[in-house]
Amino acid sequence: MGGYYRPAIDEAKWILKINKDDNLGARYHLIFIYALMGDEKGAKQLARKFKYDMQSTRFLLAFSMLYYYLRDRDKAFEYAEQLKARNKDIVKFTDIMCDENGDLSELDDLSIPEDAYQPDTGSDLYTLYDDMPMLLATRHQYFRWLQTSLKRMH
């Protein structure tokens, strides 16, 4: 799998090199690629560079996914707990991602503010899916695990 993502990783790293503040959001694509590849070292390096994002919906979801694929369910669960505390819409988002019929039209029902995008809300999850549909839509196994885990939490 790494060979398919290597050009994307190189491109994102180049963007981050020339655009230090990353107002294009390349870090969000890169963190999910690292998660899918099981590249803990790359993910941690990126998290150190963007410390302020470590508690964001996107990074928490990516780290939960990363540790799920590394078979460290305890760490995956820890990040999932933080994610649930950070973004109440993650439960509905996960239910939508697990829909047996593949009906993603319910993404429109997430609590999206009328005026603009806001981080750590339904609009963040909607935008995440809109930006990376193939990275997320093919992760049924992870989202089924996450769905079960979220229901076990208080």
PDB file of C-alpha atoms in Angstrom, residues 9-152:
ATOM      1  CA  ILE A   9       3.305  11.935   1.128  1.00  0.00           C
ATOM      2  CA  ASP A  10       6.123  13.571  -0.800  1.00  0.00           C
ATOM      3  CA  GLU A  11       3.775  16.232  -2.188  1.00  0.00           C
ATOM      4  CA  ALA A  12       2.282  17.012   1.236  1.00  0.00           C
ATOM      5  CA  LYS A  13       5.742  17.267   2.794  1.00  0.00           C
ATOM      6  CA  TRP A  14       6.801  19.650   0.018  1.00  0.00           C
ATOM      7  CA  ILE A  15       3.706  21.802   0.599  1.00  0.00           C
ATOM      8  CA  LEU A  16       4.443  21.901   4.337  1.00  0.00           C
ATOM      9  CA  LYS A  17       8.036  22.854   3.640  1.00  0.00           C
ATOM     10  CA  ILE A  18       7.117  25.878   1.526  1.00  0.00           C
ATOM     11  CA  ASN A  19       3.965  26.781   3.469  1.00  0.00           C
ATOM     12  CA  LYS A  20       4.944  26.533   7.146  1.00  0.00           C
ATOM     13  CA  ASP A  21       1.519  27.586   8.459  1.00  0.00           C
ATOM     14  CA  ASP A  22      -0.238  25.056   6.209  1.00  0.00           C
ATOM     15  CA  ASN A  23      -3.251  27.192   5.419  1.00  0.00           C
ATOM     16  CA  LEU A  24      -4.032  24.619   2.700  1.00  0.00           C
ATOM     17  CA  GLY A  25      -4.599  21.789   5.195  1.00  0.00           C
ATOM     18  CA  ALA A  26      -2.010  19.384   3.765  1.00  0.00           C
ATOM     19  CA  ARG A  27      -1.291  18.158   7.305  1.00  0.00           C
ATOM     20  CA  TYR A  28      -4.799  16.714   7.530  1.00  0.00           C
ATOM     21  CA  HIS A  29      -4.327  14.625   4.409  1.00  0.00           C
ATOM     22  CA  LEU A  30      -0.873  13.568   5.527  1.00  0.00           C
ATOM     23  CA  ILE A  31      -1.954  12.465   9.016  1.00  0.00           C
ATOM     24  CA  PHE A  32      -4.599  10.154   7.540  1.00  0.00           C
ATOM     25  CA  ILE A  33      -2.175   8.693   5.014  1.00  0.00           C
ATOM     26  CA  TYR A  34       0.233   7.957   7.860  1.00  0.00           C
ATOM     27  CA  ALA A  35      -2.620   6.349   9.796  1.00  0.00           C
ATOM     28  CA  LEU A  36      -3.645   4.117   6.900  1.00  0.00           C
ATOM     29  CA  MET A  37      -0.054   3.071   6.310  1.00  0.00           C
ATOM     30  CA  GLY A  38       0.510   2.361   9.998  1.00  0.00           C
ATOM     31  CA  ASP A  39       3.364   4.884  10.035  1.00  0.00           C
ATOM     32  CA  GLU A  40       3.495   5.803  13.716  1.00  0.00           C
ATOM     33  CA  LYS A  41       6.838   7.580  13.371  1.00  0.00           C
ATOM     34  CA  GLY A  42       5.604   9.840  10.564  1.00  0.00           C
ATOM     35  CA  ALA A  43       2.352  10.585  12.413  1.00  0.00           C
ATOM     36  CA  LYS A  44       4.172  11.497  15.626  1.00  0.00           C
ATOM     37  CA  GLN A  45       6.619  13.745  13.771  1.00  0.00           C
ATOM     38  CA  LEU A  46       3.735  15.570  12.127  1.00  0.00           C
ATOM     39  CA  ALA A  47       1.922  15.877  15.474  1.00  0.00           C
ATOM     40  CA  ARG A  48       5.042  17.412  17.054  1.00  0.00           C
ATOM     41  CA  LYS A  49       5.199  19.964  14.250  1.00  0.00           C
ATOM     42  CA  PHE A  50       1.522  20.892  14.639  1.00  0.00           C
ATOM     43  CA  LYS A  51       1.094  20.487  18.420  1.00  0.00           C
ATOM     44  CA  TYR A  52      -1.977  22.709  18.476  1.00  0.00           C
ATOM     45  CA  ASP A  53      -3.779  20.190  16.238  1.00  0.00           C
ATOM     46  CA  MET A  54      -3.176  17.211  18.503  1.00  0.00           C
ATOM     47  CA  GLN A  55      -6.541  17.712  20.211  1.00  0.00           C
ATOM     48  CA  SER A  56      -8.426  18.427  16.980  1.00  0.00           C
ATOM     49  CA  THR A  57     -11.128  16.133  15.627  1.00  0.00           C
ATOM     50  CA  ARG A  58      -9.031  15.237  12.606  1.00  0.00           C
ATOM     51  CA  PHE A  59      -5.856  14.326  14.473  1.00  0.00           C
ATOM     52  CA  LEU A  60      -7.719  12.402  17.179  1.00  0.00           C
ATOM     53  CA  LEU A  61      -9.606  10.386  14.553  1.00  0.00           C
ATOM     54  CA  ALA A  62      -6.406   9.739  12.599  1.00  0.00           C
ATOM     55  CA  PHE A  63      -4.504   8.594  15.699  1.00  0.00           C
ATOM     56  CA  SER A  64      -7.367   6.331  16.739  1.00  0.00           C
ATOM     57  CA  MET A  65      -7.306   4.840  13.242  1.00  0.00           C
ATOM     58  CA  LEU A  66      -3.505   4.535  13.297  1.00  0.00           C
ATOM     59  CA  TYR A  67      -3.455   2.537  16.526  1.00  0.00           C
ATOM     60  CA  TYR A  68      -6.392   0.431  15.390  1.00  0.00           C
ATOM     61  CA  TYR A  69      -4.383  -0.647  12.334  1.00  0.00           C
ATOM     62  CA  LEU A  70      -1.290  -1.196  14.491  1.00  0.00           C
ATOM     63  CA  ARG A  71      -3.476  -3.533  16.585  1.00  0.00           C
ATOM     64  CA  ASP A  72      -3.064  -1.436  19.722  1.00  0.00           C
ATOM     65  CA  ARG A  73      -6.760  -1.293  20.598  1.00  0.00           C
ATOM     66  CA  ASP A  74      -6.124   0.297  24.007  1.00  0.00           C
ATOM     67  CA  LYS A  75      -4.449   3.344  22.458  1.00  0.00           C
ATOM     68  CA  ALA A  76      -7.021   3.435  19.664  1.00  0.00           C
ATOM     69  CA  PHE A  77      -9.749   3.462  22.311  1.00  0.00           C
ATOM     70  CA  GLU A  78      -8.020   6.259  24.282  1.00  0.00           C
ATOM     71  CA  TYR A  79      -7.985   8.473  21.199  1.00  0.00           C
ATOM     72  CA  ALA A  80     -11.593   7.535  20.431  1.00  0.00           C
ATOM     73  CA  GLU A  81     -12.602   8.624  23.948  1.00  0.00           C
ATOM     74  CA  GLN A  82     -10.880  11.967  23.480  1.00  0.00           C
ATOM     75  CA  LEU A  83     -12.541  12.311  20.096  1.00  0.00           C
ATOM     76  CA  LYS A  84     -15.997  11.674  21.516  1.00  0.00           C
ATOM     77  CA  ALA A  85     -15.384  14.287  24.228  1.00  0.00           C
ATOM     78  CA  ARG A  86     -14.181  16.767  21.603  1.00  0.00           C
ATOM     79  CA  ASN A  87     -16.836  16.300  18.916  1.00  0.00           C
ATOM     80  CA  LYS A  88     -20.326  15.125  19.846  1.00  0.00           C
ATOM     81  CA  ASP A  89     -21.138  14.455  16.181  1.00  0.00           C
ATOM     82  CA  ILE A  90     -18.630  11.597  15.917  1.00  0.00           C
ATOM     83  CA  VAL A  91     -21.280   9.081  17.008  1.00  0.00           C
ATOM     84  CA  LYS A  92     -23.670  10.079  14.211  1.00  0.00           C
ATOM     85  CA  PHE A  93     -20.778  10.308  11.717  1.00  0.00           C
ATOM     86  CA  THR A  94     -19.656   6.785  12.620  1.00  0.00           C
ATOM     87  CA  ASP A  95     -23.206   5.461  12.278  1.00  0.00           C
ATOM     88  CA  ILE A  96     -23.391   7.011   8.805  1.00  0.00           C
ATOM     89  CA  MET A  97     -20.023   5.522   7.816  1.00  0.00           C
ATOM     90  CA  CYS A  98     -21.288   2.085   8.916  1.00  0.00           C
ATOM     91  CA  ASP A  99     -24.561   2.302   6.988  1.00  0.00           C
ATOM     92  CA  GLU A 100     -25.102  -1.072   5.305  1.00  0.00           C
ATOM     93  CA  ASN A 101     -26.649   0.545   2.230  1.00  0.00           C
ATOM     94  CA  GLY A 102     -23.798   2.977   1.742  1.00  0.00           C
ATOM     95  CA  ASP A 103     -26.222   5.882   2.130  1.00  0.00           C
ATOM     96  CA  LEU A 104     -24.017   8.853   2.915  1.00  0.00           C
ATOM     97  CA  SER A 105     -26.763  11.417   2.286  1.00  0.00           C
ATOM     98  CA  GLU A 106     -27.252  11.612   6.052  1.00  0.00           C
ATOM     99  CA  LEU A 107     -23.934  13.454   6.265  1.00  0.00           C
ATOM    100  CA  ASP A 108     -26.038  16.516   5.457  1.00  0.00           C
ATOM    101  CA  ASP A 109     -27.853  16.003   8.777  1.00  0.00           C
ATOM    102  CA  LEU A 110     -24.780  16.564  10.919  1.00  0.00           C
ATOM    103  CA  SER A 111     -24.970  19.681  13.072  1.00  0.00           C
ATOM    104  CA  ILE A 112     -23.410  22.055  10.594  1.00  0.00           C
ATOM    105  CA  PRO A 113     -23.457  25.731  11.576  1.00  0.00           C
ATOM    106  CA  GLU A 114     -25.358  27.900   9.101  1.00  0.00           C
ATOM    107  CA  ASP A 115     -22.761  30.622   8.790  1.00  0.00           C
ATOM    108  CA  ALA A 116     -19.448  28.818   8.279  1.00  0.00           C
ATOM    109  CA  TYR A 117     -17.183  25.866   8.879  1.00  0.00           C
ATOM    110  CA  GLN A 118     -16.279  25.363  12.525  1.00  0.00           C
ATOM    111  CA  PRO A 119     -13.662  22.930  13.800  1.00  0.00           C
ATOM    112  CA  ASP A 120     -14.697  20.093  16.107  1.00  0.00           C
ATOM    113  CA  THR A 121     -18.318  20.109  14.946  1.00  0.00           C
ATOM    114  CA  GLY A 122     -20.343  18.162  12.418  1.00  0.00           C
ATOM    115  CA  SER A 123     -19.048  20.523   9.756  1.00  0.00           C
ATOM    116  CA  ASP A 124     -15.495  19.369  10.502  1.00  0.00           C
ATOM    117  CA  LEU A 125     -16.469  15.730   9.947  1.00  0.00           C
ATOM    118  CA  TYR A 126     -18.470  16.610   6.829  1.00  0.00           C
ATOM    119  CA  THR A 127     -15.515  18.541   5.404  1.00  0.00           C
ATOM    120  CA  LEU A 128     -13.151  15.721   6.328  1.00  0.00           C
ATOM    121  CA  TYR A 129     -15.228  13.220   4.378  1.00  0.00           C
ATOM    122  CA  ASP A 130     -15.689  15.655   1.501  1.00  0.00           C
ATOM    123  CA  ASP A 131     -11.903  16.160   1.290  1.00  0.00           C
ATOM    124  CA  MET A 132     -10.955  12.485   1.543  1.00  0.00           C
ATOM    125  CA  PRO A 133     -13.830  10.195   0.557  1.00  0.00           C
ATOM    126  CA  MET A 134     -11.688   7.302  -0.664  1.00  0.00           C
ATOM    127  CA  LEU A 135      -9.460   7.354   2.407  1.00  0.00           C
ATOM    128  CA  LEU A 136     -12.462   7.079   4.708  1.00  0.00           C
ATOM    129  CA  ALA A 137     -15.154   5.211   2.770  1.00  0.00           C
ATOM    130  CA  THR A 138     -13.019   2.094   2.429  1.00  0.00           C
ATOM    131  CA  ARG A 139     -12.378   1.791   6.184  1.00  0.00           C
ATOM    132  CA  HIS A 140     -15.526  -0.110   7.160  1.00  0.00           C
ATOM    133  CA  GLN A 141     -13.727  -2.402   9.596  1.00  0.00           C
ATOM    134  CA  TYR A 142     -12.305   0.521  11.562  1.00  0.00           C
ATOM    135  CA  PHE A 143     -15.599   2.414  11.635  1.00  0.00           C
ATOM    136  CA  ARG A 144     -17.470  -0.691  12.826  1.00  0.00           C
ATOM    137  CA  TRP A 145     -14.964  -1.058  15.660  1.00  0.00           C
ATOM    138  CA  LEU A 146     -15.265   2.671  16.444  1.00  0.00           C
ATOM    139  CA  GLN A 147     -19.061   2.482  16.400  1.00  0.00           C
ATOM    140  CA  THR A 148     -19.006  -0.360  18.944  1.00  0.00           C
ATOM    141  CA  SER A 149     -16.378   1.402  21.063  1.00  0.00           C
ATOM    142  CA  LEU A 150     -18.287   4.693  21.146  1.00  0.00           C
ATOM    143  CA  LYS A 151     -21.410   2.892  22.345  1.00  0.00           C
ATOM    144  CA  ARG A 152     -19.449   1.320  25.223  1.00  0.00           C
TER     145      ARG A 152
END
